[in-house]
PDB file of C-alpha atoms and ligand atoms in Angstrom:
ATOM      1  CA  MET A   1      -6.783  10.328 -12.678  1.00 97.00           C
ATOM      2  CA  ARG A   2      -8.109  10.864  -9.227  1.00 98.00           C
ATOM      3  CA  VAL A   3      -6.351   9.064  -6.376  1.00 98.00           C
ATOM      4  CA  ARG A   4      -7.445   9.068  -2.762  1.00 98.00           C
ATOM      5  CA  VAL A   5      -5.341   7.873   0.156  1.00 99.00           C
ATOM      6  CA  LEU A   6      -7.634   5.794   2.370  1.00 99.00           C
ATOM      7  CA  GLY A   7      -4.968   4.758   4.865  1.00 98.00           C
ATOM      8  CA  SER A   8      -1.411   6.077   5.071  1.00 99.00           C
ATOM      9  CA  ALA A   9       0.018   4.033   7.976  1.00 98.00           C
ATOM     10  CA  ALA A  10       1.834   0.703   7.943  1.00 98.00           C
ATOM     11  CA  GLY A  11       0.598  -2.347   9.847  1.00 98.00           C
ATOM     12  CA  GLY A  12      -0.612  -1.315  13.303  1.00 98.00           C
ATOM     13  CA  GLY A  13      -1.797   2.140  12.269  1.00 98.00           C
ATOM     14  CA  LEU A  14      -1.273   5.300  14.306  1.00 98.00           C
ATOM     15  CA  PRO A  15      -1.826   4.974  17.199  1.00 98.00           C
ATOM     16  CA  GLN A  16      -1.152   1.258  17.414  1.00 98.00           C
ATOM     17  CA  TRP A  17      -3.428  -0.299  20.031  1.00 98.00           C
ATOM     18  CA  ASN A  18      -0.682  -1.385  22.440  1.00 97.00           C
ATOM     19  CA  CYS A  19       2.004   1.198  21.726  1.00 96.00           C
ATOM     20  CA  ASN A  20       3.215   3.948  23.995  1.00 94.00           C
ATOM     21  CA  CYS A  21       5.915   5.375  21.730  1.00 94.00           C
ATOM     22  CA  PRO A  22       6.016   9.202  21.463  1.00 95.00           C
ATOM     23  CA  ASN A  23       4.152   9.137  18.123  1.00 97.00           C
ATOM     24  CA  CYS A  24       1.358   6.875  19.359  1.00 98.00           C
ATOM     25  CA  GLN A  25       0.995   8.945  22.522  1.00 98.00           C
ATOM     26  CA  GLY A  26       0.916  12.081  20.370  1.00 98.00           C
ATOM     27  CA  ALA A  27      -1.812  10.636  18.167  1.00 98.00           C
ATOM     28  CA  ARG A  28      -3.930   9.881  21.245  1.00 98.00           C
ATOM     29  CA  THR A  29      -3.600  13.391  22.620  1.00 98.00           C
ATOM     30  CA  GLY A  30      -4.232  15.138  19.295  1.00 97.00           C
ATOM     31  CA  ARG A  31      -0.664  16.384  18.765  1.00 97.00           C
ATOM     32  CA  LEU A  32      -0.272  14.067  15.746  1.00 98.00           C
ATOM     33  CA  GLN A  33      -2.832  13.239  13.085  1.00 98.00           C
ATOM     34  CA  PRO A  34      -4.023   9.606  13.475  1.00 98.00           C
ATOM     35  CA  ARG A  35      -3.639   7.296  10.472  1.00 98.00           C
ATOM     36  CA  THR A  36      -5.339   4.083   9.392  1.00 98.00           C
ATOM     37  CA  GLN A  37      -3.663   1.148   7.673  1.00 98.00           C
ATOM     38  CA  SER A  38      -2.331   1.085   4.165  1.00 97.00           C
ATOM     39  CA  SER A  39      -4.845   1.510   1.355  1.00 98.00           C
ATOM     40  CA  LEU A  40      -5.419   3.635  -1.725  1.00 98.00           C
ATOM     41  CA  ALA A  41      -8.369   4.200  -4.060  1.00 98.00           C
ATOM     42  CA  VAL A  42      -8.149   5.142  -7.735  1.00 98.00           C
ATOM     43  CA  GLU A  43     -11.251   6.399  -9.511  1.00 98.00           C
ATOM     44  CA  GLY A  44     -12.589   4.160 -12.273  1.00 97.00           C
ATOM     45  CA  ASP A  45     -15.723   4.324 -14.427  1.00 97.00           C
ATOM     46  CA  GLY A  46     -18.965   5.936 -13.301  1.00 95.00           C
ATOM     47  CA  GLY A  47     -17.483   7.203 -10.058  1.00 95.00           C
ATOM     48  CA  ARG A  48     -16.607   3.709  -8.786  1.00 98.00           C
ATOM     49  CA  TRP A  49     -13.181   3.022  -7.364  1.00 98.00           C
ATOM     50  CA  VAL A  50     -10.427   0.466  -7.617  1.00 98.00           C
ATOM     51  CA  LEU A  51      -8.939  -0.172  -4.193  1.00 98.00           C
ATOM     52  CA  PHE A  52      -5.337  -0.998  -3.626  1.00 98.00           C
ATOM     53  CA  ASN A  53      -5.387  -3.332  -0.630  1.00 98.00           C
ATOM     54  CA  ALA A  54      -8.154  -4.087   1.832  1.00 98.00           C
ATOM     55  CA  SER A  55      -6.907  -3.010   5.238  1.00 98.00           C
ATOM     56  CA  PRO A  56      -8.398  -4.127   8.548  1.00 98.00           C
ATOM     57  CA  ASP A  57      -9.513  -0.477   8.867  1.00 98.00           C
ATOM     58  CA  ILE A  58     -11.569  -0.680   5.672  1.00 98.00           C
ATOM     59  CA  LEU A  59     -14.948  -0.068   7.323  1.00 98.00           C
ATOM     60  CA  ALA A  60     -13.749   3.195   8.858  1.00 98.00           C
ATOM     61  CA  GLN A  61     -12.139   4.112   5.546  1.00 98.00           C
ATOM     62  CA  ILE A  62     -15.396   3.511   3.658  1.00 98.00           C
ATOM     63  CA  ALA A  63     -17.353   5.466   6.250  1.00 98.00           C
ATOM     64  CA  ALA A  64     -14.965   8.400   5.827  1.00 98.00           C
ATOM     65  CA  PHE A  65     -15.208   8.551   2.027  1.00 98.00           C
ATOM     66  CA  PRO A  66     -18.616   8.994   0.313  1.00 98.00           C
ATOM     67  CA  GLY A  67     -17.159   7.816  -3.024  1.00 98.00           C
ATOM     68  CA  LEU A  68     -17.251   4.263  -1.643  1.00 98.00           C
ATOM     69  CA  TRP A  69     -20.805   4.397  -0.283  1.00 98.00           C
ATOM     70  CA  PRO A  70     -23.714   2.445  -1.835  1.00 97.00           C
ATOM     71  CA  ARG A  71     -25.814   4.556  -4.210  1.00 95.00           C
ATOM     72  CA  GLU A  72     -28.460   2.439  -5.971  1.00 94.00           C
ATOM     73  CA  GLY A  73     -30.837  -0.215  -4.698  1.00 95.00           C
ATOM     74  CA  LEU A  74     -30.757  -1.856  -1.311  1.00 96.00           C
ATOM     75  CA  ARG A  75     -27.234  -3.266  -1.610  1.00 97.00           C
ATOM     76  CA  ASP A  76     -24.498  -1.525  -3.592  1.00 97.00           C
ATOM     77  CA  THR A  77     -20.886  -0.412  -3.356  1.00 98.00           C
ATOM     78  CA  GLY A  78     -18.576   2.191  -4.814  1.00 98.00           C
ATOM     79  CA  ILE A  79     -15.804  -0.440  -4.918  1.00 98.00           C
ATOM     80  CA  ALA A  80     -15.314  -1.853  -8.428  1.00 98.00           C
ATOM     81  CA  ALA A  81     -12.394  -4.167  -7.653  1.00 98.00           C
ATOM     82  CA  ILE A  82      -9.439  -4.667  -5.326  1.00 99.00           C
ATOM     83  CA  VAL A  83      -5.783  -4.973  -6.289  1.00 99.00           C
ATOM     84  CA  LEU A  84      -3.525  -6.523  -3.637  1.00 98.00           C
ATOM     85  CA  ILE A  85       0.138  -5.631  -3.623  1.00 98.00           C
ATOM     86  CA  ASP A  86       1.094  -8.372  -1.159  1.00 98.00           C
ATOM     87  CA  ALA A  87      -0.539 -10.904   1.182  1.00 98.00           C
ATOM     88  CA  GLN A  88       0.306  -9.119   4.452  1.00 98.00           C
ATOM     89  CA  ILE A  89      -2.322  -8.804   7.165  1.00 98.00           C
ATOM     90  CA  ASP A  90      -2.477  -5.018   6.912  1.00 98.00           C
ATOM     91  CA  HIS A  91      -3.294  -5.257   3.188  1.00 98.00           C
ATOM     92  CA  THR A  92      -5.683  -8.189   3.006  1.00 98.00           C
ATOM     93  CA  THR A  93      -7.708  -8.919   6.128  1.00 98.00           C
ATOM     94  CA  GLY A  94     -10.174  -6.148   5.284  1.00 98.00           C
ATOM     95  CA  LEU A  95     -11.514  -8.576   2.664  1.00 98.00           C
ATOM     96  CA  PHE A  96     -13.284 -10.398   5.510  1.00 98.00           C
ATOM     97  CA  LEU A  97     -15.203  -7.218   6.266  1.00 98.00           C
ATOM     98  CA  LEU A  98     -16.643  -7.070   2.741  1.00 98.00           C
ATOM     99  CA  ARG A  99     -18.163 -10.559   3.012  1.00 98.00           C
ATOM    100  CA  GLU A 100     -21.810  -9.465   2.974  1.00 98.00           C
ATOM    101  CA  GLY A 101     -21.833  -8.471  -0.688  1.00 95.00           C
ATOM    102  CA  ALA A 102     -21.339  -9.878  -4.183  1.00 97.00           C
ATOM    103  CA  PRO A 103     -18.253 -11.960  -5.026  1.00 98.00           C
ATOM    104  CA  LEU A 104     -15.147  -9.811  -4.592  1.00 98.00           C
ATOM    105  CA  GLU A 105     -13.171  -9.006  -7.736  1.00 98.00           C
ATOM    106  CA  VAL A 106      -9.618  -9.446  -6.490  1.00 99.00           C
ATOM    107  CA  HIS A 107      -6.505  -8.901  -8.592  1.00 99.00           C
ATOM    108  CA  CYS A 108      -3.231 -10.297  -7.229  1.00 99.00           C
ATOM    109  CA  THR A 109      -0.208 -12.345  -8.240  1.00 98.00           C
ATOM    110  CA  GLU A 110      -0.123 -16.134  -8.158  1.00 98.00           C
ATOM    111  CA  ARG A 111       2.201 -15.959  -5.141  1.00 98.00           C
ATOM    112  CA  VAL A 112      -0.189 -13.777  -3.171  1.00 98.00           C
ATOM    113  CA  ARG A 113      -3.105 -16.004  -4.113  1.00 98.00           C
ATOM    114  CA  GLU A 114      -1.110 -18.988  -2.870  1.00 98.00           C
ATOM    115  CA  ASP A 115      -0.452 -17.364   0.521  1.00 98.00           C
ATOM    116  CA  LEU A 116      -4.099 -16.287   0.798  1.00 98.00           C
ATOM    117  CA  THR A 117      -5.220 -19.835   0.038  1.00 98.00           C
ATOM    118  CA  HIS A 118      -2.830 -21.693   2.381  1.00 97.00           C
ATOM    119  CA  GLY A 119      -0.637 -19.612   4.759  1.00 97.00           C
ATOM    120  CA  ASN A 120      -3.531 -17.340   5.727  1.00 98.00           C
ATOM    121  CA  PRO A 121      -6.514 -18.888   3.916  1.00 98.00           C
ATOM    122  CA  VAL A 122      -8.562 -15.699   3.512  1.00 98.00           C
ATOM    123  CA  PHE A 123      -9.796 -16.751   0.055  1.00 98.00           C
ATOM    124  CA  ARG A 124     -10.916 -20.189   1.303  1.00 98.00           C
ATOM    125  CA  VAL A 125     -12.761 -18.710   4.261  1.00 98.00           C
ATOM    126  CA  LEU A 126     -14.508 -16.213   1.985  1.00 98.00           C
ATOM    127  CA  GLU A 127     -15.841 -19.090  -0.129  1.00 98.00           C
ATOM    128  CA  HIS A 128     -18.311 -19.586   2.753  1.00 98.00           C
ATOM    129  CA  TYR A 129     -19.527 -16.002   2.339  1.00 98.00           C
ATOM    130  CA  CYS A 130     -19.340 -13.841  -0.781  1.00 98.00           C
ATOM    131  CA  GLY A 131     -16.572 -15.729  -2.610  1.00 98.00           C
ATOM    132  CA  VAL A 132     -13.607 -14.294  -4.457  1.00 98.00           C
ATOM    133  CA  ARG A 133     -13.217 -13.912  -8.208  1.00 98.00           C
ATOM    134  CA  TRP A 134      -9.472 -14.035  -8.651  1.00 98.00           C
ATOM    135  CA  HIS A 135      -7.763 -12.203 -11.520  1.00 98.00           C
ATOM    136  CA  ARG A 136      -4.114 -13.003 -12.073  1.00 98.00           C
ATOM    137  CA  VAL A 137      -1.744 -10.032 -11.979  1.00 99.00           C
ATOM    138  CA  PRO A 138       1.130 -10.693 -14.397  1.00 98.00           C
ATOM    139  CA  ILE A 139       4.645  -9.836 -13.247  1.00 98.00           C
ATOM    140  CA  ASP A 140       6.377 -10.087 -16.616  1.00 98.00           C
ATOM    141  CA  GLY A 141       5.825  -6.424 -17.412  1.00 97.00           C
ATOM    142  CA  SER A 142       2.665  -6.975 -19.462  1.00 98.00           C
ATOM    143  CA  PRO A 143      -0.169  -4.599 -18.600  1.00 98.00           C
ATOM    144  CA  PHE A 144      -3.500  -5.689 -17.160  1.00 98.00           C
ATOM    145  CA  GLN A 145      -6.980  -4.198 -17.069  1.00 98.00           C
ATOM    146  CA  VAL A 146      -9.408  -3.985 -14.204  1.00 98.00           C
ATOM    147  CA  ALA A 147     -13.109  -4.243 -15.095  1.00 96.00           C
ATOM    148  CA  GLY A 148     -14.781  -0.982 -14.121  1.00 97.00           C
ATOM    149  CA  ALA A 149     -11.703   1.136 -14.796  1.00 98.00           C
ATOM    150  CA  SER A 150     -11.553   1.247 -18.580  1.00 98.00           C
ATOM    151  CA  ALA A 151      -9.483   4.452 -18.801  1.00 98.00           C
ATOM    152  CA  LEU A 152      -6.720   3.026 -16.632  1.00 98.00           C
ATOM    153  CA  ARG A 153      -3.920   0.668 -17.527  1.00 98.00           C
ATOM    154  CA  PHE A 154      -2.088  -1.223 -14.793  1.00 98.00           C
ATOM    155  CA  THR A 155       1.387  -2.768 -14.905  1.00 98.00           C
ATOM    156  CA  ALA A 156       2.918  -4.708 -12.023  1.00 98.00           C
ATOM    157  CA  VAL A 157       6.612  -5.137 -11.291  1.00 98.00           C
ATOM    158  CA  PRO A 158       8.026  -7.636  -8.803  1.00 98.00           C
ATOM    159  CA  LEU A 159       9.864  -6.100  -5.831  1.00 97.00           C
ATOM    160  CA  ARG A 160      12.661  -7.697  -3.830  1.00 94.00           C
ATOM    161  CA  SER A 161      11.056  -7.602  -0.431  1.00 90.00           C
ATOM    162  CA  ASN A 162       9.985 -10.380   1.915  1.00 91.00           C
ATOM    163  CA  ALA A 163       7.047 -12.757   2.087  1.00 95.00           C
ATOM    164  CA  PRO A 164       4.697 -12.448   5.102  1.00 96.00           C
ATOM    165  CA  PRO A 165       5.655 -14.173   8.379  1.00 96.00           C
ATOM    166  CA  PHE A 166       2.990 -16.896   7.789  1.00 97.00           C
ATOM    167  CA  SER A 167       4.198 -17.708   4.296  1.00 97.00           C
ATOM    168  CA  PRO A 168       6.278 -20.813   3.554  1.00 95.00           C
ATOM    169  CA  GLN A 169       8.392 -18.366   1.535  1.00 95.00           C
ATOM    170  CA  ARG A 170       9.266 -16.140   4.518  1.00 95.00           C
ATOM    171  CA  ASP A 171      12.934 -15.167   4.152  1.00 94.00           C
ATOM    172  CA  ARG A 172      13.010 -17.021   0.821  1.00 95.00           C
ATOM    173  CA  PRO A 173      10.894 -14.587  -1.190  1.00 94.00           C
ATOM    174  CA  LEU A 174       9.854 -15.282  -4.754  1.00 96.00           C
ATOM    175  CA  PRO A 175       8.922 -12.838  -7.517  1.00 97.00           C
ATOM    176  CA  GLY A 176       5.323 -11.813  -6.969  1.00 98.00           C
ATOM    177  CA  ASP A 177       5.359 -11.848  -3.152  1.00 98.00           C
ATOM    178  CA  ASN A 178       5.335  -8.086  -3.337  1.00 97.00           C
ATOM    179  CA  ILE A 179       4.713  -5.790  -6.281  1.00 98.00           C
ATOM    180  CA  GLY A 180       4.828  -2.184  -7.316  1.00 98.00           C
ATOM    181  CA  VAL A 181       2.127  -1.024  -9.710  1.00 98.00           C
ATOM    182  CA  ARG A 182       2.150   1.622 -12.410  1.00 98.00           C
ATOM    183  CA  VAL A 183      -1.283   3.085 -13.073  1.00 98.00           C
ATOM    184  CA  GLU A 184      -1.579   5.029 -16.325  1.00 98.00           C
ATOM    185  CA  ASP A 185      -4.498   7.204 -17.292  1.00 98.00           C
ATOM    186  CA  ARG A 186      -5.205   7.026 -21.028  1.00 97.00           C
ATOM    187  CA  ARG A 187      -7.062  10.354 -20.886  1.00 96.00           C
ATOM    188  CA  SER A 188      -4.396  12.510 -19.253  1.00 96.00           C
ATOM    189  CA  GLY A 189      -1.404  10.398 -20.281  1.00 98.00           C
ATOM    190  CA  LYS A 190      -0.171  10.675 -16.688  1.00 98.00           C
ATOM    191  CA  ASN A 191       0.992   7.820 -14.520  1.00 98.00           C
ATOM    192  CA  LEU A 192       1.422   6.945 -10.895  1.00 98.00           C
ATOM    193  CA  PHE A 193       3.873   4.402  -9.506  1.00 98.00           C
ATOM    194  CA  TYR A 194       2.736   2.894  -6.218  1.00 98.00           C
ATOM    195  CA  ALA A 195       5.026   0.684  -4.140  1.00 98.00           C
ATOM    196  CA  PRO A 196       4.382   0.703  -0.383  1.00 98.00           C
ATOM    197  CA  GLY A 197       6.678  -2.304   0.095  1.00 97.00           C
ATOM    198  CA  LEU A 198       9.793  -1.278  -1.777  1.00 96.00           C
ATOM    199  CA  GLY A 199      12.655  -3.090  -0.077  1.00 94.00           C
ATOM    200  CA  ALA A 200      15.476  -2.199  -2.441  1.00 96.00           C
ATOM    201  CA  MET A 201      16.185  -0.337  -5.629  1.00 97.00           C
ATOM    202  CA  GLU A 202      16.539  -2.762  -8.549  1.00 97.00           C
ATOM    203  CA  PRO A 203      17.531  -2.064 -12.163  1.00 98.00           C
ATOM    204  CA  HIS A 204      14.180  -3.169 -13.611  1.00 98.00           C
ATOM    205  CA  LEU A 205      12.427  -0.453 -11.590  1.00 98.00           C
ATOM    206  CA  GLU A 206      14.387   2.379 -13.172  1.00 98.00           C
ATOM    207  CA  PRO A 207      12.104   2.997 -16.182  1.00 98.00           C
ATOM    208  CA  TYR A 208       9.042   3.033 -13.918  1.00 98.00           C
ATOM    209  CA  LEU A 209      10.537   5.530 -11.491  1.00 98.00           C
ATOM    210  CA  ALA A 210      12.046   7.670 -14.233  1.00 98.00           C
ATOM    211  CA  SER A 211       8.760   8.043 -16.133  1.00 98.00           C
ATOM    212  CA  ALA A 212       6.352   8.483 -13.208  1.00 98.00           C
ATOM    213  CA  ASP A 213       4.435  11.714 -12.752  1.00 98.00           C
ATOM    214  CA  CYS A 214       3.857  10.741  -9.137  1.00 98.00           C
ATOM    215  CA  LEU A 215       5.818   8.338  -6.941  1.00 98.00           C
ATOM    216  CA  LEU A 216       3.943   6.931  -3.990  1.00 98.00           C
ATOM    217  CA  LEU A 217       6.614   4.902  -2.247  1.00 98.00           C
ATOM    218  CA  ASP A 218       7.521   3.004   0.897  1.00 98.00           C
ATOM    219  CA  GLY A 219       7.630   5.347   3.894  1.00 98.00           C
ATOM    220  CA  THR A 220       7.708   2.634   6.574  1.00 98.00           C
ATOM    221  CA  PHE A 221      10.934   3.423   8.435  1.00 98.00           C
ATOM    222  CA  TRP A 222      13.302   6.351   8.819  1.00 98.00           C
ATOM    223  CA  THR A 223      16.302   4.181   9.778  1.00 98.00           C
ATOM    224  CA  ASP A 224      17.092   0.517   9.259  1.00 97.00           C
ATOM    225  CA  ASP A 225      17.401  -0.107  13.035  1.00 96.00           C
ATOM    226  CA  GLU A 226      14.408   1.986  14.146  1.00 95.00           C
ATOM    227  CA  MET A 227      12.556  -0.847  15.873  1.00 95.00           C
ATOM    228  CA  ILE A 228      15.738  -2.266  17.409  1.00 96.00           C
ATOM    229  CA  ARG A 229      16.646   1.119  18.924  1.00 94.00           C
ATOM    230  CA  LEU A 230      13.176   1.475  20.416  1.00 92.00           C
ATOM    231  CA  GLY A 231      13.571  -2.028  21.845  1.00 93.00           C
ATOM    232  CA  ILE A 232      10.364  -3.363  20.261  1.00 91.00           C
ATOM    233  CA  SER A 233      11.787  -5.833  17.763  1.00 94.00           C
ATOM    234  CA  ASP A 234      15.046  -7.402  16.663  1.00 96.00           C
ATOM    235  CA  LYS A 235      14.148  -6.910  13.004  1.00 95.00           C
ATOM    236  CA  ARG A 236      15.790  -4.424  10.706  1.00 96.00           C
ATOM    237  CA  ALA A 237      13.723  -2.548   8.100  1.00 96.00           C
ATOM    238  CA  GLN A 238      15.452  -4.461   5.338  1.00 93.00           C
ATOM    239  CA  ASP A 239      14.803  -7.853   7.005  1.00 92.00           C
ATOM    240  CA  ILE A 240      11.090  -7.278   6.545  1.00 93.00           C
ATOM    241  CA  GLY A 241      11.355  -5.754   3.105  1.00 93.00           C
ATOM    242  CA  HIS A 242      11.377  -1.992   3.552  1.00 96.00           C
ATOM    243  CA  LEU A 243      13.968   0.540   2.381  1.00 97.00           C
ATOM    244  CA  PRO A 244      14.572   3.151   5.119  1.00 98.00           C
ATOM    245  CA  GLN A 245      14.549   6.843   4.212  1.00 98.00           C
ATOM    246  CA  ALA A 246      17.742   8.134   5.866  1.00 98.00           C
ATOM    247  CA  GLY A 247      21.369   7.521   5.009  1.00 95.00           C
ATOM    248  CA  PRO A 248      23.365   6.478   1.965  1.00 96.00           C
ATOM    249  CA  GLY A 249      21.319   4.445  -0.487  1.00 96.00           C
ATOM    250  CA  GLY A 250      18.132   5.308   1.411  1.00 98.00           C
ATOM    251  CA  MET A 251      14.762   6.375   0.045  1.00 98.00           C
ATOM    252  CA  MET A 252      15.487  10.127   0.247  1.00 98.00           C
ATOM    253  CA  GLU A 253      18.608   9.721  -1.830  1.00 98.00           C
ATOM    254  CA  LEU A 254      16.761   7.508  -4.307  1.00 98.00           C
ATOM    255  CA  LEU A 255      13.877   9.950  -4.717  1.00 98.00           C
ATOM    256  CA  MET A 256      16.227  12.831  -5.509  1.00 98.00           C
ATOM    257  CA  ARG A 257      17.122  11.044  -8.761  1.00 98.00           C
ATOM    258  CA  TYR A 258      13.618  11.673 -10.126  1.00 98.00           C
ATOM    259  CA  PRO A 259      13.091  15.436 -10.325  1.00 98.00           C
ATOM    260  CA  GLN A 260      10.162  15.008 -12.748  1.00 98.00           C
ATOM    261  CA  ALA A 261       7.907  13.290 -10.220  1.00 98.00           C
ATOM    262  CA  ARG A 262       5.791  14.432  -7.315  1.00 98.00           C
ATOM    263  CA  LYS A 263       7.160  12.392  -4.401  1.00 98.00           C
ATOM    264  CA  ILE A 264       4.990  11.072  -1.594  1.00 98.00           C
ATOM    265  CA  LEU A 265       5.808   8.582   1.164  1.00 98.00           C
ATOM    266  CA  ILE A 266       3.080   6.152   2.218  1.00 98.00           C
ATOM    267  CA  HIS A 267       2.733   3.060   4.491  1.00 98.00           C
ATOM    268  CA  ILE A 268       4.397   4.852   7.403  1.00 98.00           C
ATOM    269  CA  ASN A 269       5.119   2.888  10.540  1.00 98.00           C
ATOM    270  CA  ASN A 270       4.033   4.423  13.835  1.00 97.00           C
ATOM    271  CA  THR A 271       7.661   4.464  15.017  1.00 96.00           C
ATOM    272  CA  ASN A 272       8.768   6.742  12.162  1.00 98.00           C
ATOM    273  CA  PRO A 273       9.748  10.255  13.356  1.00 98.00           C
ATOM    274  CA  ILE A 274       8.505  11.833  10.088  1.00 98.00           C
ATOM    275  CA  LEU A 275       4.946  11.444  11.414  1.00 98.00           C
ATOM    276  CA  ASP A 276       5.705  14.338  13.751  1.00 98.00           C
ATOM    277  CA  GLU A 277       5.400  17.482  11.636  1.00 98.00           C
ATOM    278  CA  ALA A 278       7.682  19.338  14.061  1.00 97.00           C
ATOM    279  CA  SER A 279      10.517  16.794  13.832  1.00 98.00           C
ATOM    280  CA  PRO A 280      13.894  17.514  12.216  1.00 98.00           C
ATOM    281  CA  GLU A 281      13.424  14.347  10.134  1.00 98.00           C
ATOM    282  CA  ARG A 282      10.217  15.744   8.660  1.00 98.00           C
ATOM    283  CA  ALA A 283      12.043  18.995   7.913  1.00 98.00           C
ATOM    284  CA  GLN A 284      14.622  17.033   5.926  1.00 98.00           C
ATOM    285  CA  LEU A 285      11.849  15.638   3.735  1.00 98.00           C
ATOM    286  CA  THR A 286      10.170  18.996   3.295  1.00 98.00           C
ATOM    287  CA  ALA A 287      13.459  20.589   2.260  1.00 98.00           C
ATOM    288  CA  ARG A 288      13.678  17.989  -0.521  1.00 98.00           C
ATOM    289  CA  GLY A 289      10.096  18.425  -1.680  1.00 98.00           C
ATOM    290  CA  ILE A 290       9.060  14.990  -0.362  1.00 98.00           C
ATOM    291  CA  GLU A 291       5.519  14.801   1.015  1.00 98.00           C
ATOM    292  CA  VAL A 292       4.069  12.481   3.654  1.00 98.00           C
ATOM    293  CA  ALA A 293       0.704  10.926   2.790  1.00 99.00           C
ATOM    294  CA  TRP A 294      -2.237  11.399   5.161  1.00 98.00           C
ATOM    295  CA  ASP A 295      -5.650   9.777   5.325  1.00 98.00           C
ATOM    296  CA  GLY A 296      -7.956  11.633   2.948  1.00 98.00           C
ATOM    297  CA  MET A 297      -5.158  13.089   0.804  1.00 98.00           C
ATOM    298  CA  GLU A 298      -6.184  13.389  -2.837  1.00 98.00           C
ATOM    299  CA  ILE A 299      -3.884  13.368  -5.844  1.00 98.00           C
ATOM    300  CA  GLU A 300      -5.028  14.543  -9.272  1.00 98.00           C
ATOM    301  CA  LEU A 301      -3.018  13.351 -12.267  1.00 96.00           C
TER     302      LEU A 301
HETATM  303  C1  MLT B 401       4.840  -4.771   6.637  1.00 88.81           C
HETATM  304  O1  MLT B 401       4.567  -4.265   5.575  1.00 88.81           O
HETATM  305  O2  MLT B 401       5.977  -5.191   6.899  1.00 88.81           O
HETATM  306  C2  MLT B 401       3.705  -4.881   7.595  1.00 88.81           C
HETATM  307  O3  MLT B 401       3.118  -3.614   7.774  1.00 88.81           O
HETATM  308  C3  MLT B 401       3.965  -5.613   8.834  1.00 88.81           C
HETATM  309  C4  MLT B 401       2.682  -5.935   9.543  1.00 88.81           C
HETATM  310  O4  MLT B 401       1.583  -5.718   9.012  1.00 88.81           O
HETATM  311  O5  MLT B 401       2.764  -6.398  10.659  1.00 88.81           O
HETATM  312 MN1   MN B 402       2.506  -3.539   5.579  1.00 88.81          MN
HETATM  313 ZN1   ZN B 403       3.894   3.602  18.470  1.00 88.81          ZN
END
């Protein structure tokens, strides 16, 4: 299985347009590597790709990766289908930017479809352009297929997280608002577990984490009060559905329980000190064998 990180940042990207924090300043001056918003591509049949999420940076992400370019005829795409892991702006508004083509093959849960039909009616707006062919992602542990990726098997698990701010379910999340996805390759027998919005460890996740060859997990925040301390928000990481890396019960501690897996953090907020390769926080990750995803990173499984 070939996996390509299209965008490794959380909502806002790095630098965020209006942010003057040390990381965003560093990304403007070249001290830090810039990052686009959260998206992944997994290679399917005939060199076409299944995208996880459609970020508002999708056009730049396509431009930067020839695998997604048109090849045959006047209009074409290397994108076979799109799997959405939640309905958040950073994961879905890139769909608008694909409106010039054929109907979009979009896989998501019923909850996400609901929020993209009402709270932020992306699907309804797209009916006036290319249209969306919705495929229901089950959250009962049964696997699903994506047309154009016949060697891959996908399984979604619901994550205790939060629904987007525009959702009627905000602060009253339901199963399916946010998912993690296992992607198995029938050829290599290897599997990836991808969960950029993992808000808490839950017992039903254990078998997925314990059997993964690669864990690509929530790297949003270093501490729970990161945004409060910077004075930019009154929200804690866990209020918006992200498990911070540091401290007891944090992501670093969790990852250490799975020695079999390659461990990579993704969906990193621009406030997170791990983005600075010279930071002591980054050194703590490196010492534990935990990697930080970057735009263009490739993973072979
Ligand atoms: C999140 O996952 O919480 C988002 O990145 C927030 C946002 O897009 O504003
Ligand atoms: Mn996000
Ligand atoms: Zn910033």
